[in-house]
Coordinates of N, CA and C in Angstrom, one line a residue:
M1 N 0.8 -1.2 0.0 CA 0.0 0.0 0.0 C 0.9 1.2 0.0
L2 N 0.7 2.1 -0.9 CA 1.4 3.4 -1.0 C 0.8 4.4 -0.1
K3 N 1.7 5.0 0.8 CA 1.2 6.0 1.7 C 1.7 7.3 1.2
T4 N 0.7 8.3 1.1 CA 1.1 9.6 0.6 C 1.6 10.4 1.8
R5 N 2.6 11.2 1.4 CA 3.3 12.1 2.4 C 2.5 13.4 2.6
K6 N 2.3 13.8 3.8 CA 1.5 15.0 4.1 C 2.5 16.2 3.8
S7 N 1.9 17.3 3.3 CA 2.6 18.5 3.1 C 3.1 19.1 4.4
D8 N 4.1 20.0 4.3 CA 4.5 20.7 5.5 C 3.4 21.4 6.2
A9 N 2.5 22.1 5.4 CA 1.4 22.8 6.0 C 0.4 21.9 6.7
E10 N 0.2 20.7 6.2 CA -0.7 19.7 6.8 C -0.1 19.2 8.1
V11 N 1.2 18.9 8.1 CA 1.9 18.5 9.4 C 1.8 19.5 10.4
I12 N 2.1 20.8 10.1 CA 2.1 21.9 11.0 C 0.7 22.1 11.6
A13 N -0.3 22.1 10.7 CA -1.7 22.2 11.1 C -2.1 21.1 12.1
Q14 N -1.7 19.9 11.8 CA -2.0 18.8 12.7 C -1.4 19.0 14.0
L15 N -0.1 19.4 14.1 CA 0.6 19.6 15.3 C -0.1 20.8 16.1
E16 N -0.5 21.8 15.4 CA -1.2 22.9 16.1 C -2.5 22.5 16.7
R17 N -3.2 21.6 16.0 CA -4.5 21.1 16.5 C -4.2 20.2 17.8
A18 N -3.2 19.4 17.7 CA -2.8 18.6 18.8 C -2.4 19.4 20.0
E19 N -1.7 20.5 19.8 CA -1.3 21.3 20.9 C -2.5 22.0 21.5
A20 N -3.4 22.5 20.7 CA -4.6 23.1 21.2 C -5.4 22.1 22.0
S21 N -5.5 20.8 21.5 CA -6.3 19.8 22.2 C -5.6 19.5 23.6
V22 N -4.3 19.3 23.6 CA -3.6 19.0 24.9 C -3.8 20.2 25.8
A23 N -3.7 21.4 25.3 CA -3.8 22.6 26.2 C -5.2 22.6 26.8
A24 N -6.2 22.4 26.0 CA -7.6 22.4 26.5 C -7.8 21.3 27.5
A25 N -7.3 20.1 27.3 CA -7.5 19.0 28.2 C -6.8 19.3 29.5
L26 N -5.6 19.9 29.5 CA -4.8 20.2 30.7 C -5.5 21.3 31.5
A27 N -6.2 22.2 30.8 CA -6.9 23.3 31.5 C -8.1 22.8 32.3
E28 N -8.6 21.6 31.9 CA -9.8 21.0 32.6 C -9.4 20.2 33.8
V29 N -8.1 19.9 34.0 CA -7.7 19.0 35.1 C -7.8 19.8 36.4
D30 N -8.6 19.3 37.3 CA -8.6 19.8 38.7 C -7.8 18.9 39.6
Y31 N -6.5 19.1 39.6 CA -5.5 18.2 40.3 C -6.0 17.9 41.7
A32 N -6.3 19.0 42.5 CA -6.7 18.8 43.9 C -8.0 18.0 44.0
G33 N -8.8 18.0 43.0 CA -10.1 17.3 43.0 C -10.1 15.8 42.6
L34 N -8.9 15.4 42.1 CA -8.8 14.0 41.6 C -8.7 13.0 42.8
R35 N -9.3 11.9 42.6 CA -9.1 10.8 43.5 C -7.7 10.2 43.4
E36 N -7.2 9.4 44.3 CA -5.8 8.9 44.2 C -5.5 8.2 42.9
E37 N -6.4 7.3 42.5 CA -6.2 6.6 41.2 C -6.2 7.5 40.0
G38 N -7.1 8.5 40.0 CA -7.1 9.5 39.0 C -5.9 10.3 38.9
S39 N -5.4 10.7 40.1 CA -4.2 11.5 40.2 C -3.0 10.7 39.6
L40 N -2.8 9.5 39.9 CA -1.8 8.7 39.4 C -1.9 8.5 37.9
A41 N -3.1 8.3 37.4 CA -3.4 8.1 36.0 C -3.1 9.3 35.2
V42 N -3.5 10.5 35.7 CA -3.2 11.8 35.1 C -1.7 12.0 35.0
M43 N -1.0 11.7 36.1 CA 0.5 11.9 36.0 C 1.1 11.0 35.0
G44 N 0.6 9.7 34.8 CA 1.2 8.8 33.8 C 0.9 9.3 32.4
V45 N -0.3 9.8 32.2 CA -0.6 10.3 30.8 C 0.2 11.5 30.5
V46 N 0.3 12.4 31.4 CA 1.1 13.6 31.2 C 2.6 13.3 30.9
E47 N 3.1 12.3 31.6 CA 4.5 11.9 31.4 C 4.6 11.3 30.0
K48 N 3.6 10.5 29.5 CA 3.7 9.9 28.2 C 3.7 11.0 27.1
I49 N 2.9 12.0 27.3 CA 2.8 13.2 26.4 C 4.2 13.9 26.4
G50 N 4.7 14.1 27.6 CA 6.0 14.8 27.7 C 7.1 14.0 27.0
R51 N 7.1 12.7 27.1 CA 8.2 11.9 26.5 C 8.1 12.0 24.9
R52 N 6.9 12.0 24.4 CA 6.8 12.2 23.0 C 7.2 13.5 22.5
V53 N 6.9 14.5 23.3 CA 7.3 15.9 23.0 C 8.8 16.0 23.1
D54 N 9.4 15.5 24.1 CA 10.8 15.5 24.3 C 11.6 14.9 23.1
G55 N 11.1 13.8 22.7 CA 11.7 13.1 21.5 C 11.6 14.0 20.3
A56 N 10.4 14.6 20.1 CA 10.2 15.5 18.9 C 11.1 16.7 19.0
R57 N 11.3 17.3 20.2 CA 12.2 18.4 20.4 C 13.6 18.1 20.0
V58 N 14.1 17.0 20.4 CA 15.4 16.6 20.1 C 15.6 16.3 18.5
A59 N 14.6 15.6 18.0 CA 14.6 15.4 16.5 C 14.6 16.7 15.7
S60 N 13.7 17.6 16.2 CA 13.5 18.8 15.5 C 14.8 19.7 15.6
A61 N 15.4 19.8 16.8 CA 16.6 20.6 17.0 C 17.7 20.0 16.2
T62 N 17.8 18.7 16.1 CA 18.9 18.1 15.3 C 18.7 18.4 13.9
D63 N 17.5 18.3 13.4 CA 17.3 18.6 12.0 C 17.6 20.0 11.6
V64 N 17.2 21.0 12.5 CA 17.5 22.4 12.2 C 19.0 22.6 12.4
A65 N 19.6 22.0 13.3 CA 21.1 22.2 13.5 C 21.8 21.8 12.2
T66 N 21.4 20.7 11.7 CA 22.0 20.2 10.4 C 21.8 21.2 9.3
R67 N 20.6 21.7 9.2 CA 20.3 22.6 8.1 C 20.9 24.0 8.3
A68 N 21.2 24.3 9.6 CA 21.8 25.6 9.9 C 23.3 25.6 10.1
D69 N 23.9 24.6 9.7 CA 25.4 24.4 9.9 C 26.1 25.5 9.1
S70 N 27.1 26.2 9.8 CA 27.8 27.3 9.1 C 28.6 26.8 7.9
A71 N 28.9 25.5 7.8 CA 29.6 25.0 6.7 C 28.8 25.1 5.4
L72 N 27.5 25.3 5.5 CA 26.7 25.5 4.3 C 26.7 26.9 3.7
G73 N 27.4 27.8 4.4 CA 27.5 29.2 4.0 C 26.2 29.8 3.8
H74 N 26.0 30.4 2.6 CA 24.8 31.2 2.3 C 23.5 30.3 2.2
E75 N 23.7 29.0 2.1 CA 22.6 28.0 2.1 C 22.2 27.6 3.5
S76 N 22.9 28.0 4.5 CA 22.6 27.7 5.9 C 21.3 28.3 6.3
L77 N 20.5 27.5 7.0 CA 19.2 28.0 7.5 C 19.4 29.1 8.5
A78 N 20.5 29.1 9.2 CA 20.8 30.2 10.1 C 21.1 31.5 9.3
Y79 N 21.9 31.4 8.3 CA 22.2 32.6 7.5 C 20.9 33.1 6.9
K80 N 20.1 32.3 6.3 CA 18.9 32.7 5.7 C 17.9 33.4 6.6
N81 N 18.1 33.1 7.9 CA 17.2 33.7 8.9 C 17.8 34.8 9.7
G82 N 19.0 35.3 9.3 CA 19.7 36.4 9.9 C 20.3 36.0 11.2
C83 N 20.7 34.8 11.4 CA 21.3 34.3 12.7 C 22.8 34.0 12.4
R84 N 23.6 34.1 13.4 CA 25.1 33.8 13.2 C 25.4 32.3 13.2
G85 N 24.5 31.5 13.7 CA 24.7 30.1 13.7 C 23.5 29.3 14.2
K86 N 23.7 28.0 14.3 CA 22.6 27.1 14.7 C 22.1 27.4 16.1
Y87 N 23.0 27.6 17.0 CA 22.6 27.9 18.4 C 21.7 29.1 18.5
E88 N 22.1 30.2 17.8 CA 21.3 31.4 17.8 C 20.0 31.2 17.2
L89 N 19.9 30.5 16.1 CA 18.7 30.2 15.4 C 17.7 29.4 16.3
I90 N 18.2 28.3 16.9 CA 17.4 27.5 17.7 C 16.9 28.2 18.9
T91 N 17.7 29.0 19.6 CA 17.3 29.7 20.8 C 16.3 30.8 20.4
A92 N 16.5 31.4 19.2 CA 15.5 32.5 18.8 C 14.1 31.9 18.5
V93 N 14.1 30.7 17.9 CA 12.8 30.1 17.5 C 12.1 29.5 18.7
T94 N 12.9 28.8 19.6 CA 12.3 28.1 20.7 C 12.2 28.8 22.0
R95 N 13.0 29.9 22.1 CA 13.1 30.6 23.4 C 13.6 29.8 24.5
V96 N 14.4 28.7 24.2 CA 15.1 28.0 25.2 C 16.5 28.6 25.4
S97 N 17.1 28.2 26.5 CA 18.5 28.7 26.8 C 19.5 28.1 25.8
G98 N 20.6 28.7 25.7 CA 21.6 28.2 24.8 C 22.1 26.8 25.3
S99 N 22.2 26.6 26.6 CA 22.6 25.3 27.1 C 21.6 24.2 26.8
E100 N 20.3 24.6 26.8 CA 19.3 23.6 26.5 C 19.3 23.3 25.0
A101 N 19.5 24.3 24.2 CA 19.7 24.0 22.7 C 20.9 23.1 22.4
K102 N 22.0 23.3 23.1 CA 23.2 22.5 22.9 C 22.9 21.1 23.4
R103 N 22.2 20.9 24.6 CA 21.9 19.6 25.1 C 21.0 18.8 24.1
R104 N 20.1 19.5 23.5 CA 19.2 18.8 22.5 C 20.0 18.4 21.3
M105 N 20.9 19.3 20.8 CA 21.7 18.9 19.7 C 22.7 17.8 20.0
R106 N 23.3 17.8 21.2 CA 24.2 16.8 21.6 C 23.5 15.4 21.6
L107 N 22.3 15.4 22.2 CA 21.5 14.2 22.3 C 21.2 13.7 20.9
G108 N 20.8 14.6 20.1 CA 20.4 14.3 18.7 C 21.6 13.7 17.9
G109 N 22.8 14.3 18.2 CA 24.0 13.8 17.6 C 24.3 12.4 18.0
L110 N 24.0 12.1 19.3 CA 24.3 10.7 19.8 C 23.4 9.7 19.1
I111 N 22.2 10.1 18.8 CA 21.3 9.1 18.1 C 21.4 9.3 16.6
S112 N 22.0 10.4 16.2 CA 22.2 10.7 14.8 C 21.1 10.1 13.8
G113 N 19.9 10.6 14.1 CA 18.8 10.2 13.2 C 18.3 8.8 13.5
A114 N 18.7 8.2 14.6 CA 18.2 6.9 14.9 C 17.0 6.9 15.8
A115 N 16.3 8.0 15.8 CA 15.1 8.1 16.7 C 14.0 7.3 16.0
T116 N 13.9 6.0 16.4 CA 12.9 5.2 15.8 C 11.9 4.6 16.9
A117 N 11.0 3.9 16.5 CA 10.0 3.3 17.4 C 10.8 2.4 18.4
A118 N 11.8 1.7 17.9 CA 12.6 0.8 18.8 C 13.4 1.5 19.8
S119 N 13.8 2.7 19.5 CA 14.7 3.5 20.4 C 14.1 4.0 21.7
G120 N 12.7 4.3 21.6 CA 12.0 4.9 22.7 C 12.2 6.4 22.7
L121 N 13.0 6.9 21.8 CA 13.3 8.4 21.8 C 12.2 9.2 21.3
L122 N 11.2 8.6 20.8 CA 10.0 9.3 20.3 C 8.8 9.2 21.2
G123 N 9.1 8.7 22.4 CA 8.1 8.6 23.5 C 7.5 7.2 23.6
Q124 N 7.9 6.3 22.8 CA 7.3 4.9 23.0 C 7.8 4.3 24.2
E125 N 7.0 3.4 24.8 CA 7.4 2.7 26.0 C 8.2 1.5 25.5
I126 N 9.4 1.3 26.1 CA 10.2 0.2 25.8 C 10.6 -0.5 27.1
P127 N 11.0 -1.8 27.0 CA 11.3 -2.5 28.3 C 12.6 -1.9 28.9
V128 N 12.7 -1.9 30.2 CA 13.9 -1.5 30.9 C 15.1 -2.5 30.6
Q129 N 16.3 -2.0 30.3 CA 17.4 -2.9 30.0 C 18.1 -3.2 31.3

């Protein structure tokens, strides 16, 4: 079966809808009003969401860092966006600290594009080793 690839605009719109849905769901949580079981379940679901987002943050920062490498000269994504380098571009877009941007890129470099379902780096649950 041939799977069609979504356009950038479709992917971005889907992510925007997901963010709005998560924000709305979180706004409805009355943490103090939850029973013990509900409190634990909410914590577990929030952690699952966070892991998926963390994996996407690393993958996205790694992708942008590769495209923004100064070795690309005028073709660098950083240059095209008026930034001196990949760190400046990532911090400008994400509003994270420089150390956090570097941490994400270091982790991405360690996995070097190997963020797959088997790695757990995209938020999947995998067995403890």
